[in-house]
Coordinates of C-alpha atoms in Angstrom, one line a residue:
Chain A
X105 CA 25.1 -1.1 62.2
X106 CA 25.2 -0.9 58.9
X107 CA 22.3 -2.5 57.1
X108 CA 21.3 -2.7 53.8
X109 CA 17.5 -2.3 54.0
X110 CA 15.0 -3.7 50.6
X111 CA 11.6 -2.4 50.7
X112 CA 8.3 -3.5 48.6
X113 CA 5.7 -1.0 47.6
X114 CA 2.5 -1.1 45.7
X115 CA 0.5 0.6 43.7
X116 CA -2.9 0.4 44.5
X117 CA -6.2 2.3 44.0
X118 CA -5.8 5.5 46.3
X119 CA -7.7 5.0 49.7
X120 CA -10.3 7.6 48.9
X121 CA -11.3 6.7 46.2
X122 CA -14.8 5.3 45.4
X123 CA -14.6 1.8 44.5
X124 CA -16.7 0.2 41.5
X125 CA -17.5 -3.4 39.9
X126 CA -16.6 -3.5 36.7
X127 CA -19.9 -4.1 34.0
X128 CA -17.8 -7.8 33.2
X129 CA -17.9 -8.8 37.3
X130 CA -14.5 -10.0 37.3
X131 CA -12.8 -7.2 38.7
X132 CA -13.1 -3.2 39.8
X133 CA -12.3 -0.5 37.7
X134 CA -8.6 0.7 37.3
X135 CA -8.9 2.6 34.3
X136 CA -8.4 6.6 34.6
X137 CA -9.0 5.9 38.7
X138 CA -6.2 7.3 40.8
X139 CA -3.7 5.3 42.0
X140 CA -0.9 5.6 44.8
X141 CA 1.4 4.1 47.3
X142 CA 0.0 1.6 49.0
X143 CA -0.4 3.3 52.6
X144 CA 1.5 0.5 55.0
X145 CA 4.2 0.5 52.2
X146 CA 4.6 4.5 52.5
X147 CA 5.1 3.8 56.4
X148 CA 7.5 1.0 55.6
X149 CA 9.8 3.3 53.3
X150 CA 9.4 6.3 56.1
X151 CA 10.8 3.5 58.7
X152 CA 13.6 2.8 56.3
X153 CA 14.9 6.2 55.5
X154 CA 14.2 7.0 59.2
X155 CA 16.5 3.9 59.8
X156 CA 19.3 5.4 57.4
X157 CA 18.6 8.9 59.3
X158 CA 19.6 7.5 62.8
X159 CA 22.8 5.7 60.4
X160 CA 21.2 2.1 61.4
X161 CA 20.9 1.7 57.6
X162 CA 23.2 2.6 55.1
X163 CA 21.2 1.7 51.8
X164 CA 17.4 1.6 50.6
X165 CA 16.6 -0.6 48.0
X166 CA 12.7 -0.2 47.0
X167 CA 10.8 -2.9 45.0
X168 CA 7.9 -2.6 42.9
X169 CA 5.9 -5.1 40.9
X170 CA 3.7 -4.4 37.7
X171 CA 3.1 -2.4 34.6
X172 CA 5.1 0.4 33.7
X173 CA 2.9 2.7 35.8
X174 CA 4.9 0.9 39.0
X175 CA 7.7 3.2 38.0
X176 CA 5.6 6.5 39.7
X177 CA 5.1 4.4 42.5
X178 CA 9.3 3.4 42.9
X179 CA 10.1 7.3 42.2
X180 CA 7.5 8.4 45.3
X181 CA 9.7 6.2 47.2
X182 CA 13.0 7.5 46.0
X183 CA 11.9 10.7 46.8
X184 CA 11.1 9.6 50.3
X185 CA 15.0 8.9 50.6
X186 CA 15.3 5.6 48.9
X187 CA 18.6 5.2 47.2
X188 CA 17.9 2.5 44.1
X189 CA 15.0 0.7 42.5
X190 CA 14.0 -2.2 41.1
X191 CA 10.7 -2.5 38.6
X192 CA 9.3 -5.8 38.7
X193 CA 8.0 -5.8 34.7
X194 CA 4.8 -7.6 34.8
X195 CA 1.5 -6.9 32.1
X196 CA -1.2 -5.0 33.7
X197 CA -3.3 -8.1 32.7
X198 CA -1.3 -10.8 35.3
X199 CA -1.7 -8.6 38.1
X200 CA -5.3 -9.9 38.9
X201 CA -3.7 -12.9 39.9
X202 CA -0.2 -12.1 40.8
X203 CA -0.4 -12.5 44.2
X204 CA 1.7 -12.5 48.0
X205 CA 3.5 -16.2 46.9
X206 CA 4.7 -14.8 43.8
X207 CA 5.4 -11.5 45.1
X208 CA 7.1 -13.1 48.2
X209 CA 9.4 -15.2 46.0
X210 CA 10.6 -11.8 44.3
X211 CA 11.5 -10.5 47.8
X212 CA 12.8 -12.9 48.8
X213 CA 15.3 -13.5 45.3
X214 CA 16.0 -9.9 45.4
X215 CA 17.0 -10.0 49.2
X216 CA 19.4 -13.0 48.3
X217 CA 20.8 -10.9 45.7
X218 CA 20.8 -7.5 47.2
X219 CA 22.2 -9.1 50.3
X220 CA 19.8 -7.6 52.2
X221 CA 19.5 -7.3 56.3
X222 CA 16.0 -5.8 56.2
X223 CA 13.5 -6.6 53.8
X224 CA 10.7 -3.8 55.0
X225 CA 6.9 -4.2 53.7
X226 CA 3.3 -2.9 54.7
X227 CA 1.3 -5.3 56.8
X228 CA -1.2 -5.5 54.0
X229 CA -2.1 -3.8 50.5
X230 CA -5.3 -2.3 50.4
X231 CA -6.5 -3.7 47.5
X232 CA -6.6 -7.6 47.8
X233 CA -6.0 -7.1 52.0
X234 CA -4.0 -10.3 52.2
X235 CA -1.6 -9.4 55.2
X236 CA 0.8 -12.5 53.6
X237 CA 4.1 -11.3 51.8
X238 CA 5.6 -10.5 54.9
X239 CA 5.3 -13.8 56.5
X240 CA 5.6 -15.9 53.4
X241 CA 9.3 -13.6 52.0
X242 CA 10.9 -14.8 55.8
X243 CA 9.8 -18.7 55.4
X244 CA 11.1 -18.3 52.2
X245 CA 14.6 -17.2 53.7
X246 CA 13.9 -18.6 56.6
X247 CA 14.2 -15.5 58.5
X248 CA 12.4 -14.7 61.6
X249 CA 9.5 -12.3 60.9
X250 CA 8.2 -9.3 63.0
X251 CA 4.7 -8.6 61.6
X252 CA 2.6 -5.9 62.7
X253 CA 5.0 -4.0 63.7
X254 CA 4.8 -0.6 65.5
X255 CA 7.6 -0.4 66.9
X256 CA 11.3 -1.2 65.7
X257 CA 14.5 -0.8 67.5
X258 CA 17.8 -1.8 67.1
X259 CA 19.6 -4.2 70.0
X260 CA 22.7 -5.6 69.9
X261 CA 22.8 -8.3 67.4
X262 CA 19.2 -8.2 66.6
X263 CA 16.3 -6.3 66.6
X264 CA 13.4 -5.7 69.5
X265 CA 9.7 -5.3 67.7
X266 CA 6.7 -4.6 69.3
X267 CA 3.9 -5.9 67.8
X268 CA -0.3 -4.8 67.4
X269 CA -1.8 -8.2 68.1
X270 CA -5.6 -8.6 68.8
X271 CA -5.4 -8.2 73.0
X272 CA -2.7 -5.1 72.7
X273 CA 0.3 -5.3 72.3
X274 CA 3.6 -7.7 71.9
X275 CA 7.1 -8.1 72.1
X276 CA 9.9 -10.6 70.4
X277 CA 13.3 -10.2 70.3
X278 CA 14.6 -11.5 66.5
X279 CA 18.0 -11.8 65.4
X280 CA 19.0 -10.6 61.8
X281 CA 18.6 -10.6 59.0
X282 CA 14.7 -10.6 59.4
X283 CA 11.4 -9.8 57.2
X284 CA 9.0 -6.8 58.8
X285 CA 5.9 -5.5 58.1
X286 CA 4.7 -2.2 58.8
X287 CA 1.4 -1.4 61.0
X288 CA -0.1 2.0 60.5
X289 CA 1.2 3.3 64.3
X290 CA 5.0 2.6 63.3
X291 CA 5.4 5.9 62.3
X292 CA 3.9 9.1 60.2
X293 CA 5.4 8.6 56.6
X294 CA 6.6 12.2 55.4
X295 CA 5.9 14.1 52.0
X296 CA 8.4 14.4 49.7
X297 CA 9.6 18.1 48.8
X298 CA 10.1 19.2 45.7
X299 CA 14.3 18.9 45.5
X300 CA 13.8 15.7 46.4
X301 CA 11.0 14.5 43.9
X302 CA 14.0 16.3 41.3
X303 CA 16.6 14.4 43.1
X304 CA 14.8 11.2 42.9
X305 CA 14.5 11.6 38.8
X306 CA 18.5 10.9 39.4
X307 CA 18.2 7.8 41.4
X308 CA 18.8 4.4 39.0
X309 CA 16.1 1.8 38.4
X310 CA 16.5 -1.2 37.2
X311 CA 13.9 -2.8 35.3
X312 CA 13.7 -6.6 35.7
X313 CA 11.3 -9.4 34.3
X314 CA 10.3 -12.5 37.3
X315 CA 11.5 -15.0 34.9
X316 CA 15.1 -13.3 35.4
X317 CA 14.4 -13.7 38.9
X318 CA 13.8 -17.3 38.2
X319 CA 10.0 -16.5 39.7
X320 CA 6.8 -18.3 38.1
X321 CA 4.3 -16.3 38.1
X322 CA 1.4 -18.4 37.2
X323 CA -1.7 -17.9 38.4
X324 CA -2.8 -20.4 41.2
X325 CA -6.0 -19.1 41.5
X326 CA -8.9 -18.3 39.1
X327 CA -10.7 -14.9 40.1
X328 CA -14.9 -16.7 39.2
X329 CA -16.1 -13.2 40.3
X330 CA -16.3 -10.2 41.6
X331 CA -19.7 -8.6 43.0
X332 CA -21.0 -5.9 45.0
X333 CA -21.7 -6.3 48.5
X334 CA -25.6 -6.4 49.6
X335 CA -27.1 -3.4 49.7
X336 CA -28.3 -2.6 52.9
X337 CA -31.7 -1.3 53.8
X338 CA -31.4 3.0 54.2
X339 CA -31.5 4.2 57.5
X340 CA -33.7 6.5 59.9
X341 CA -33.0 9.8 61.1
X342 CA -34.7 10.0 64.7
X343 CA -35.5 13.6 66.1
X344 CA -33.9 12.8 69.9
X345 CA -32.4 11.2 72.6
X346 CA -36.2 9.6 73.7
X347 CA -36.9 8.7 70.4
X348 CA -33.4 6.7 70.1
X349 CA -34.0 5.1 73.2
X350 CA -37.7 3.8 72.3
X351 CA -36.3 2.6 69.2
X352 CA -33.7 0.5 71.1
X353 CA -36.2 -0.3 73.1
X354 CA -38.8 -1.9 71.2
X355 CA -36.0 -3.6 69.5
X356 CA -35.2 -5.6 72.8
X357 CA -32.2 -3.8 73.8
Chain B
X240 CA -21.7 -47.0 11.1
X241 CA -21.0 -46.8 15.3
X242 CA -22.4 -48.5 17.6
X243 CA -23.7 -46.5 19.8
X244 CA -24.6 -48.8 22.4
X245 CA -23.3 -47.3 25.6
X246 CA -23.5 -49.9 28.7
X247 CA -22.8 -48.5 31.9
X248 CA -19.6 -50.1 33.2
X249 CA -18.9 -50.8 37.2
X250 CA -15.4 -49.2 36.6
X251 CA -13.9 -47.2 38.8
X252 CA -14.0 -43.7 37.5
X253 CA -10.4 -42.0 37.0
X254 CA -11.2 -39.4 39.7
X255 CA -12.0 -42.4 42.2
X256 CA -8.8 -44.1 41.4
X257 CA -7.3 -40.3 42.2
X258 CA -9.0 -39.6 45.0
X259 CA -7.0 -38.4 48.2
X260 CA -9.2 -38.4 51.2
X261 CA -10.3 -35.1 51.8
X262 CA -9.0 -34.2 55.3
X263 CA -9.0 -30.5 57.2
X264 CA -6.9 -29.9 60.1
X265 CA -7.5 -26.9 62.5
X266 CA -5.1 -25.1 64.1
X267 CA -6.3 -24.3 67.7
X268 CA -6.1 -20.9 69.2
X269 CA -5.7 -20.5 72.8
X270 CA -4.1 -18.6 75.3
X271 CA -2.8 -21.3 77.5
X272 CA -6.4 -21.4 79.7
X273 CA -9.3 -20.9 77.5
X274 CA -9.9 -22.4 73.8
X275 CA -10.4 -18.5 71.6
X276 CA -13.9 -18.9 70.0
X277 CA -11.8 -18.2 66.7
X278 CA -11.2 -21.9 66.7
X279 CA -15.2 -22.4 66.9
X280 CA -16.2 -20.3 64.1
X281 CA -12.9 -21.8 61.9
X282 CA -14.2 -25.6 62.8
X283 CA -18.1 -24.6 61.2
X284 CA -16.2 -23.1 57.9
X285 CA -14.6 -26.7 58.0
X286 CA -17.2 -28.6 58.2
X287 CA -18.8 -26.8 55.0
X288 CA -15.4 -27.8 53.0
X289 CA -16.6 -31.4 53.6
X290 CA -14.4 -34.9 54.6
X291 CA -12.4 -35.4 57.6
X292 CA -11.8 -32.8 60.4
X293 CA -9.3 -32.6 62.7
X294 CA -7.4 -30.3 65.1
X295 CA -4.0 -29.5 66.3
X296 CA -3.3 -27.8 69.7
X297 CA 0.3 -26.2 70.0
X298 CA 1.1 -25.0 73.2
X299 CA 4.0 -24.4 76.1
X300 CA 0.9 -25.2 79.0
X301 CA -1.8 -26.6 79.9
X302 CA -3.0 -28.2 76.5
X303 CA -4.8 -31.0 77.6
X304 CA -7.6 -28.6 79.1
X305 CA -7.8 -26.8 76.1
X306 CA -7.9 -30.6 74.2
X307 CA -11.0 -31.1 76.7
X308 CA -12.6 -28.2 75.1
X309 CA -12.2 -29.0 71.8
X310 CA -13.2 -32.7 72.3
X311 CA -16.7 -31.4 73.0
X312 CA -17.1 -30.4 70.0
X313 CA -19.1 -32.6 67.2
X314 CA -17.9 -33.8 64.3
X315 CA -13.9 -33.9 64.9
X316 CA -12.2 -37.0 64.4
X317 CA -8.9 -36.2 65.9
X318 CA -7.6 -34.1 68.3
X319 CA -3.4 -33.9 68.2
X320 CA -1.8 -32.1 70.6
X321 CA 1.9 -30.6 71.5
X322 CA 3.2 -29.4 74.3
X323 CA 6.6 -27.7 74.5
X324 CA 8.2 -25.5 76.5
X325 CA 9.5 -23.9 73.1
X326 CA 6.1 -23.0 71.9
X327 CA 5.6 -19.8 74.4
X328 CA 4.3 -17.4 73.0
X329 CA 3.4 -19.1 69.8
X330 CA 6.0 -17.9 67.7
X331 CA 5.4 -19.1 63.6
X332 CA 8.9 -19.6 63.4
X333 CA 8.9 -22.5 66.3
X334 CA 5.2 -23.8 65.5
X335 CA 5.8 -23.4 61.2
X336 CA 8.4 -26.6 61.3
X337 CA 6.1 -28.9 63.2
X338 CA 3.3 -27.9 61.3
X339 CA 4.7 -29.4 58.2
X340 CA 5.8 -32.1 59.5
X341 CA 2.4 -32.8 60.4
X342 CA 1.6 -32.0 56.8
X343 CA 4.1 -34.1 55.7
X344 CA 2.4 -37.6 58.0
X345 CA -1.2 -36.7 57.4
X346 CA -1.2 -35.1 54.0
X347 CA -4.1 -32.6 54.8
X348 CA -5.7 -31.0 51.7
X349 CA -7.1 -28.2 54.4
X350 CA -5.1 -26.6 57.0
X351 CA -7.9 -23.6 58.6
X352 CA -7.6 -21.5 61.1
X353 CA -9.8 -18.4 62.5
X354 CA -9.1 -15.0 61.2
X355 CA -6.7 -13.2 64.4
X356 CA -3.3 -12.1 64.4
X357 CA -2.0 -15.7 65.6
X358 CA -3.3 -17.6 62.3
X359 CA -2.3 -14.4 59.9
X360 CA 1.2 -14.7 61.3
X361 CA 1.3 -18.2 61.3
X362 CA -1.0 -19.7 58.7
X363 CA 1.3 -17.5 55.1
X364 CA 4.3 -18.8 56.4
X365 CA 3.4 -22.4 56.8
X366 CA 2.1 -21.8 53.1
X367 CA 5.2 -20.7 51.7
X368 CA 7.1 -23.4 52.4
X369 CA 4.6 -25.7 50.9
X370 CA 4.3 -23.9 48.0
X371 CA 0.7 -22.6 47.8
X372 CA -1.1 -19.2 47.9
X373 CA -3.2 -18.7 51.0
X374 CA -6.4 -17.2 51.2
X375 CA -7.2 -14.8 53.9
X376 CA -10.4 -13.6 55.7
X377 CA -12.5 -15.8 53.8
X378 CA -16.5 -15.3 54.2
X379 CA -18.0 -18.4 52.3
X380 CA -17.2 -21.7 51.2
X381 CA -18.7 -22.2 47.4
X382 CA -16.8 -25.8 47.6
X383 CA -14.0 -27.4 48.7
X384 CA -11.9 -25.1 46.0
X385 CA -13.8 -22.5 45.9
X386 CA -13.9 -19.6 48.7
X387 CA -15.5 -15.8 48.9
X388 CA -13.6 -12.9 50.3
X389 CA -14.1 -9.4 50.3
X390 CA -11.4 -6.9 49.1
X391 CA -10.9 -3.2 48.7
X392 CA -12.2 -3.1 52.9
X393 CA -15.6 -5.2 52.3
X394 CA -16.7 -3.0 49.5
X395 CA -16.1 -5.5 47.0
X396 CA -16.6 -9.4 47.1
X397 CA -14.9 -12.1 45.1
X398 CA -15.1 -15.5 44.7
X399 CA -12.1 -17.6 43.6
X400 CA -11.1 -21.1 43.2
X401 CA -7.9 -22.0 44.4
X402 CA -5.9 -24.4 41.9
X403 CA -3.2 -25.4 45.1
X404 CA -3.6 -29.3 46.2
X405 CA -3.6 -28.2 49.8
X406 CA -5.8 -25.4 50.7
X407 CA -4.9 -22.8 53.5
X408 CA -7.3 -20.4 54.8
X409 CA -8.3 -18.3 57.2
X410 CA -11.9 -17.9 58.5
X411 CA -13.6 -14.7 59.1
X412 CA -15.9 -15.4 62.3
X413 CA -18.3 -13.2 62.2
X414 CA -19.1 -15.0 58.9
X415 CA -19.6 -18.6 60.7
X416 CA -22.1 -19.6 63.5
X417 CA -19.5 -20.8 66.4
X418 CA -19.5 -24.9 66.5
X419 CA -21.2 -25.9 69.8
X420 CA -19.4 -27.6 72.5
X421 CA -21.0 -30.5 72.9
X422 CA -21.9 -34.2 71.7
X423 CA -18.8 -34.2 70.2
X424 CA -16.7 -37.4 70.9
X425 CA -13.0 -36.3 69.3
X426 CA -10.0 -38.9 69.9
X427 CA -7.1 -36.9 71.6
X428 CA -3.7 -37.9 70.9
X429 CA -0.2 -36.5 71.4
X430 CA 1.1 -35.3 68.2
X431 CA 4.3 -38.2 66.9
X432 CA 5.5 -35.6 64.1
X433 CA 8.5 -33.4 65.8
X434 CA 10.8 -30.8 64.0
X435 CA 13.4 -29.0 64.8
X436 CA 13.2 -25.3 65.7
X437 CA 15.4 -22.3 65.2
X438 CA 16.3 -20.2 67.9
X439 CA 16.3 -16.6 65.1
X440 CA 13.0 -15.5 67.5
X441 CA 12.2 -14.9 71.0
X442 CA 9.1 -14.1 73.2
X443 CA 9.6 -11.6 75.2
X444 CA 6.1 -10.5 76.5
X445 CA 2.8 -8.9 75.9
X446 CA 0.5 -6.0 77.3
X447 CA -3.1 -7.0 76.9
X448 CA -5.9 -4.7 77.7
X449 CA -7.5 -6.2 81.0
X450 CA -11.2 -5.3 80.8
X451 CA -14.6 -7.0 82.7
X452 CA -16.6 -5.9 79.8
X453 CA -17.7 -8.1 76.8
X454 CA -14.8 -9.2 74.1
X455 CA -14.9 -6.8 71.2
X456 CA -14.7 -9.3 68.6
X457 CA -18.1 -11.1 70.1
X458 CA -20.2 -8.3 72.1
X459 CA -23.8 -8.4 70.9
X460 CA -23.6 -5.0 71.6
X461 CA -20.9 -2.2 70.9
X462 CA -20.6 1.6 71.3
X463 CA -17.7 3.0 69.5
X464 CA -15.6 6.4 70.1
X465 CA -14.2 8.1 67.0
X466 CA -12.2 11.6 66.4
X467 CA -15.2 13.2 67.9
X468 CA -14.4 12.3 71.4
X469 CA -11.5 14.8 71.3
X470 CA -9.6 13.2 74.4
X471 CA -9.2 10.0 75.9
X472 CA -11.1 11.2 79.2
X473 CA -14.2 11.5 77.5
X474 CA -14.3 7.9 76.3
X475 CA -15.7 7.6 80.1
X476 CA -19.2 8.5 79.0
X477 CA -18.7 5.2 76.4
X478 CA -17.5 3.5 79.3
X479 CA -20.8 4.1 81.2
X480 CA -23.0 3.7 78.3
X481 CA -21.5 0.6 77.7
X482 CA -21.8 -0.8 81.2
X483 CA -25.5 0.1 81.2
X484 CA -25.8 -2.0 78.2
X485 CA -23.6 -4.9 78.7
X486 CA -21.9 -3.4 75.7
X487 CA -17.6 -4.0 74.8
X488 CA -16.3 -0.3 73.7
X489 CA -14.7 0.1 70.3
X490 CA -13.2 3.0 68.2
X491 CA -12.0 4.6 65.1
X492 CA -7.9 4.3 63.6
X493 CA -8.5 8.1 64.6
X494 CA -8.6 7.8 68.4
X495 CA -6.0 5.2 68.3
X496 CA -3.7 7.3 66.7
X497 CA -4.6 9.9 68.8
X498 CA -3.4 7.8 71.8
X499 CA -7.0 8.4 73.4
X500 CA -7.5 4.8 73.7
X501 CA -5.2 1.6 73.1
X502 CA -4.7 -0.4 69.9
X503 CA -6.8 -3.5 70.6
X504 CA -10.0 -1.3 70.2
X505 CA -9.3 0.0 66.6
X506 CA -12.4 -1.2 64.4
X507 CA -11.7 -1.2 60.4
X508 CA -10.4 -2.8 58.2
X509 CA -6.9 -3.6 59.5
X510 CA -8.1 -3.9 63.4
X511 CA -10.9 -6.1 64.2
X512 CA -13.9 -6.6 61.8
X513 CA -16.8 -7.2 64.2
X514 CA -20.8 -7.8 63.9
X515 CA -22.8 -6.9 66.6
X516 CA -26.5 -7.1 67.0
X517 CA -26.2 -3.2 68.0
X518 CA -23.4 -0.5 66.8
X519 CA -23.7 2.4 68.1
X520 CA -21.1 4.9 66.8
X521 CA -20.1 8.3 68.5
X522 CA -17.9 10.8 66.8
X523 CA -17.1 8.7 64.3
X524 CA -17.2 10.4 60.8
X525 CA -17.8 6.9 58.6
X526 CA -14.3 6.3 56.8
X527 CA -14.7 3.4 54.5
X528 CA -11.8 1.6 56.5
X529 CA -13.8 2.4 59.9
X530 CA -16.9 1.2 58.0
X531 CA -14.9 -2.4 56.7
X532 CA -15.2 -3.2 60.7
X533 CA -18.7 -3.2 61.4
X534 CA -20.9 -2.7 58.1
X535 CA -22.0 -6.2 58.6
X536 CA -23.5 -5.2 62.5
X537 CA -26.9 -6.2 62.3

């Protein structure tokens, strides 16, 4: 096989960070926070380059949507071992409400014009935990979809998926070209090393506006706010294992 | 000078003349035996939306029992079921076309489902193709536009009003009492809409965990294994504790990962976000994605 493979990656607020409302409640604070890949996307470009490693895939074509910033996100990837890029130019100020349809309709535009087999995303973005581009890019193309994947492999004509559903564990058989989306068991994303960060300064990226695309990005929703959740009460230390179980105890259990 | 005389006229307002009956459908989750409860906590989140509810029932088996169940429920007008051969396994590229062309006869303004992998594979797709931006995981209904989420894993909450002319959502359960089931008095009928269905997906199988204890997603009670366990053996102990409490056993991304215990288990914010009366966590360090899963235990 030789597939061409087109992969979408965020840049979101980095896991570990400590997440705060901003004083205006309509959103948290971005400014001078760190940022990086969105993890599912990382393990969605390490599934790709692993796919071009075992010659399944003979070109990686990563995606990124928003402010110029998206740019450091699109080089992490190249560095990975994706080949090209695409920025997705959109003003800091839209992404609020740029969301999984209008994202999807990129993919899926870009897919049509990249001639994609693959389009490869995380199951979900940390930030706005949708889990929706995925499935909404393949009814767009109508492609079949293998969601939650964590586990890829090449058949014939198609492509055999297992999937983490909420029992355990599935399996479909879909033919290509298809629309996945990464789970966090599909595989350990690598670093990059430092000749390839170099390399990747090399790599083109092409920087693209959605009205190009012939996307509308208007907003269909309007964010009314954005709160903290309820504090809860603090907690008690107990001093042992009897003290535990009397607690539990008198509460009935 | 104006008059400023205002008599209140009998007219119909604008917004009358506009109206579109507001009308919800379900989609039913099931496993071709037993109704999920999902469906049960989605049909309370549509009742708060307001109008109409009704409920659709896909399935390759046994759909009239799981109709039965449903019936029992109060406050559901209709009850439309299909039953194909083609739906095993539930794939969202066989169920997506039927679903809009039941769309496209009964011009829902809600299409809900509960919060599972089933409805978040299912319920985007059906959404793209009608044009509108789903919202997922939602944890309150302000009004029939209007829905509160969490994001960044639970530790911020937003409300937004969706500006789409059909709304599709997914229900969080452990934010909705389950609907009893009984008193209700539903009308079940076969489903008249029919599509055609590509053949680009096929079911092969699935490997569920087979357990006597307590569903995760429902225990009242739940002891959870993190990195702390260091191997899969010692999970035992949990499995005793648990039994001694009637408890379900849960665990960390860590021990999954660490192939000490299967998938299903993983508690967080992408495996199952669960509210128990009692949480008791072992070896668990407190990761704000573990935390996502079960801040909301009791």
């Amino acid at each position: 096989m030789s597939l061409k493979v087109l992969v979408g990656c965020k840049r979101v607020i980095d896991y570990a960070v400590k997440i705060r409302v901003r004083p205006d409640k309509l959103g948290v604070v971005t400014d001078g926070v760190k940022h990086s890949m969105n993890p599912f996307d990382e393990i969605a470009v390490e599934e790709a380059v692993r796919m071009k490693e075992k010659k399944l895939a003979k070109e990686i074509v990563v995606v990124s949507c928003g402010p110029q910033q998206a740019q450091e996100t699109i080089r992490t990837a190249l560095a990975m071992g994706a080949d090209r890029g695409y920025h997705i130019d959109v003003a800091a100020d839209k992404m609020a409400t740029l969301q999984p349809i209008h994202v999807s309709k990129i993919m899926a535009k870009l897919a049509e014009k990249e001639k994609a087999d693959i389009v490869m995303l995380g199951k979900l973005a940390i930030d706005d935990d949708s889990n929706q581009t995925a499935q909404m890019t393949a009814a767009l193309l109508d492609w079949p979809q293998g969601v939650f994947a964590s586990k890829v492999d090449a058949k014939d004509k198609g492509l055999e998926v297992v999937r983490e559903i909420d029992g355990g564990l599935e399996t479909i058989n879909i033919d290509l070209p298809a629309v996945l989306s990464a789970d966090l068991r599909l595989n350990e994303p690598r670093y990059a090393t430092l000749p390839n960060i170099m390399k990747a300064k090399k790599k083109k990226v092409e920087k693209v506006k959605p009205e190009d695309l012939g996307v509308d990005i208007t907003p269909r929703i309007e964010v009314v706010n954005v709160e903290d959740p309820p504090v809860r009460e603090a907690g008690q230390s107990v001093g042992d294992v009897e003290e535990l179980v009397g607690k539990l105890k008198d509460k009935g259990f | 000078m104006f008059s400023l005389t205002n008599r209140l006229r009998q007219v119909a307002s604008p917004a009358a003349q506009l109206y579109r009956c507001q009308s919800t459908l379900v989609v039913a989750e099931h496993n071709n035996e037993k109704l999920n409860p999902a469906t049960l906590h989605a049909i309370t989140a549509a009742k708060q939306l307001g109008g109409e509810i009704n409920c659709v029932i896909f399935g390759s088996q046994n759909t009239a029992a799981i109709a039965k169940e449903v019936s029992g429920v109060e406050g559901i007008s209709k009850i439309l079921v299909a039953e194909n051969a083609a739906f095993e396994g539930f794939l969202p590229e066989k169920l997506t076309p039927i679903l809009l062309a039941s769309q496209e006869q009964f011009k829902f303004t809600h299409i809900v489902a509960g919060a599972s992998a089933f409805s978040r594979s299912l319920l985007p797709r059906v959404a793209a193709k009608l044009d509108v931006s789903p919202i997922s995981d939602i944890i309150g209904v302000k009004d029939a536009e209007t829905f509160v989420r969490t994001i960044y894993a639970g530790n911020a909450i937003m409300t937004l009003k969706s500006k789409d002319p059909v709304k599709i959502l997914t229900v969080r359960t452990t934010a909705f009492e389950a609907a009893a089931t009984s008193g209700g008095s539903g009308a079940v009928e076969d489903l008249a809409a029919s599509a055609d269905m590509p053949a680009i997906s096929e079911y092969v199988g699935q490997e569920l965990t087979k357990s006597d204890r307590p569903d995760l997603g429902s225990a009242k009670v739940v002891v959870s294994g993190g990195r702390g366990m260091k191997t899969g053996d010692n999970f035992k102990m949990l499995y005793d504790l648990a039994d001694k409490l009637g408890a379900a056993v849960g665990a960390s991304r860590a021990a999954v990962d660490a192939g000490m215990v299967p998938n299903d288990m993983q508690i967080g914010q992408t495996g199952k976000i669960i509210a128990p009366e009692l949480y008791i966590a072992v070896g668990i360090s407190g990761a704000i994605q573990h935390l996502a899963g079960m801040k909301d235990s009791k």
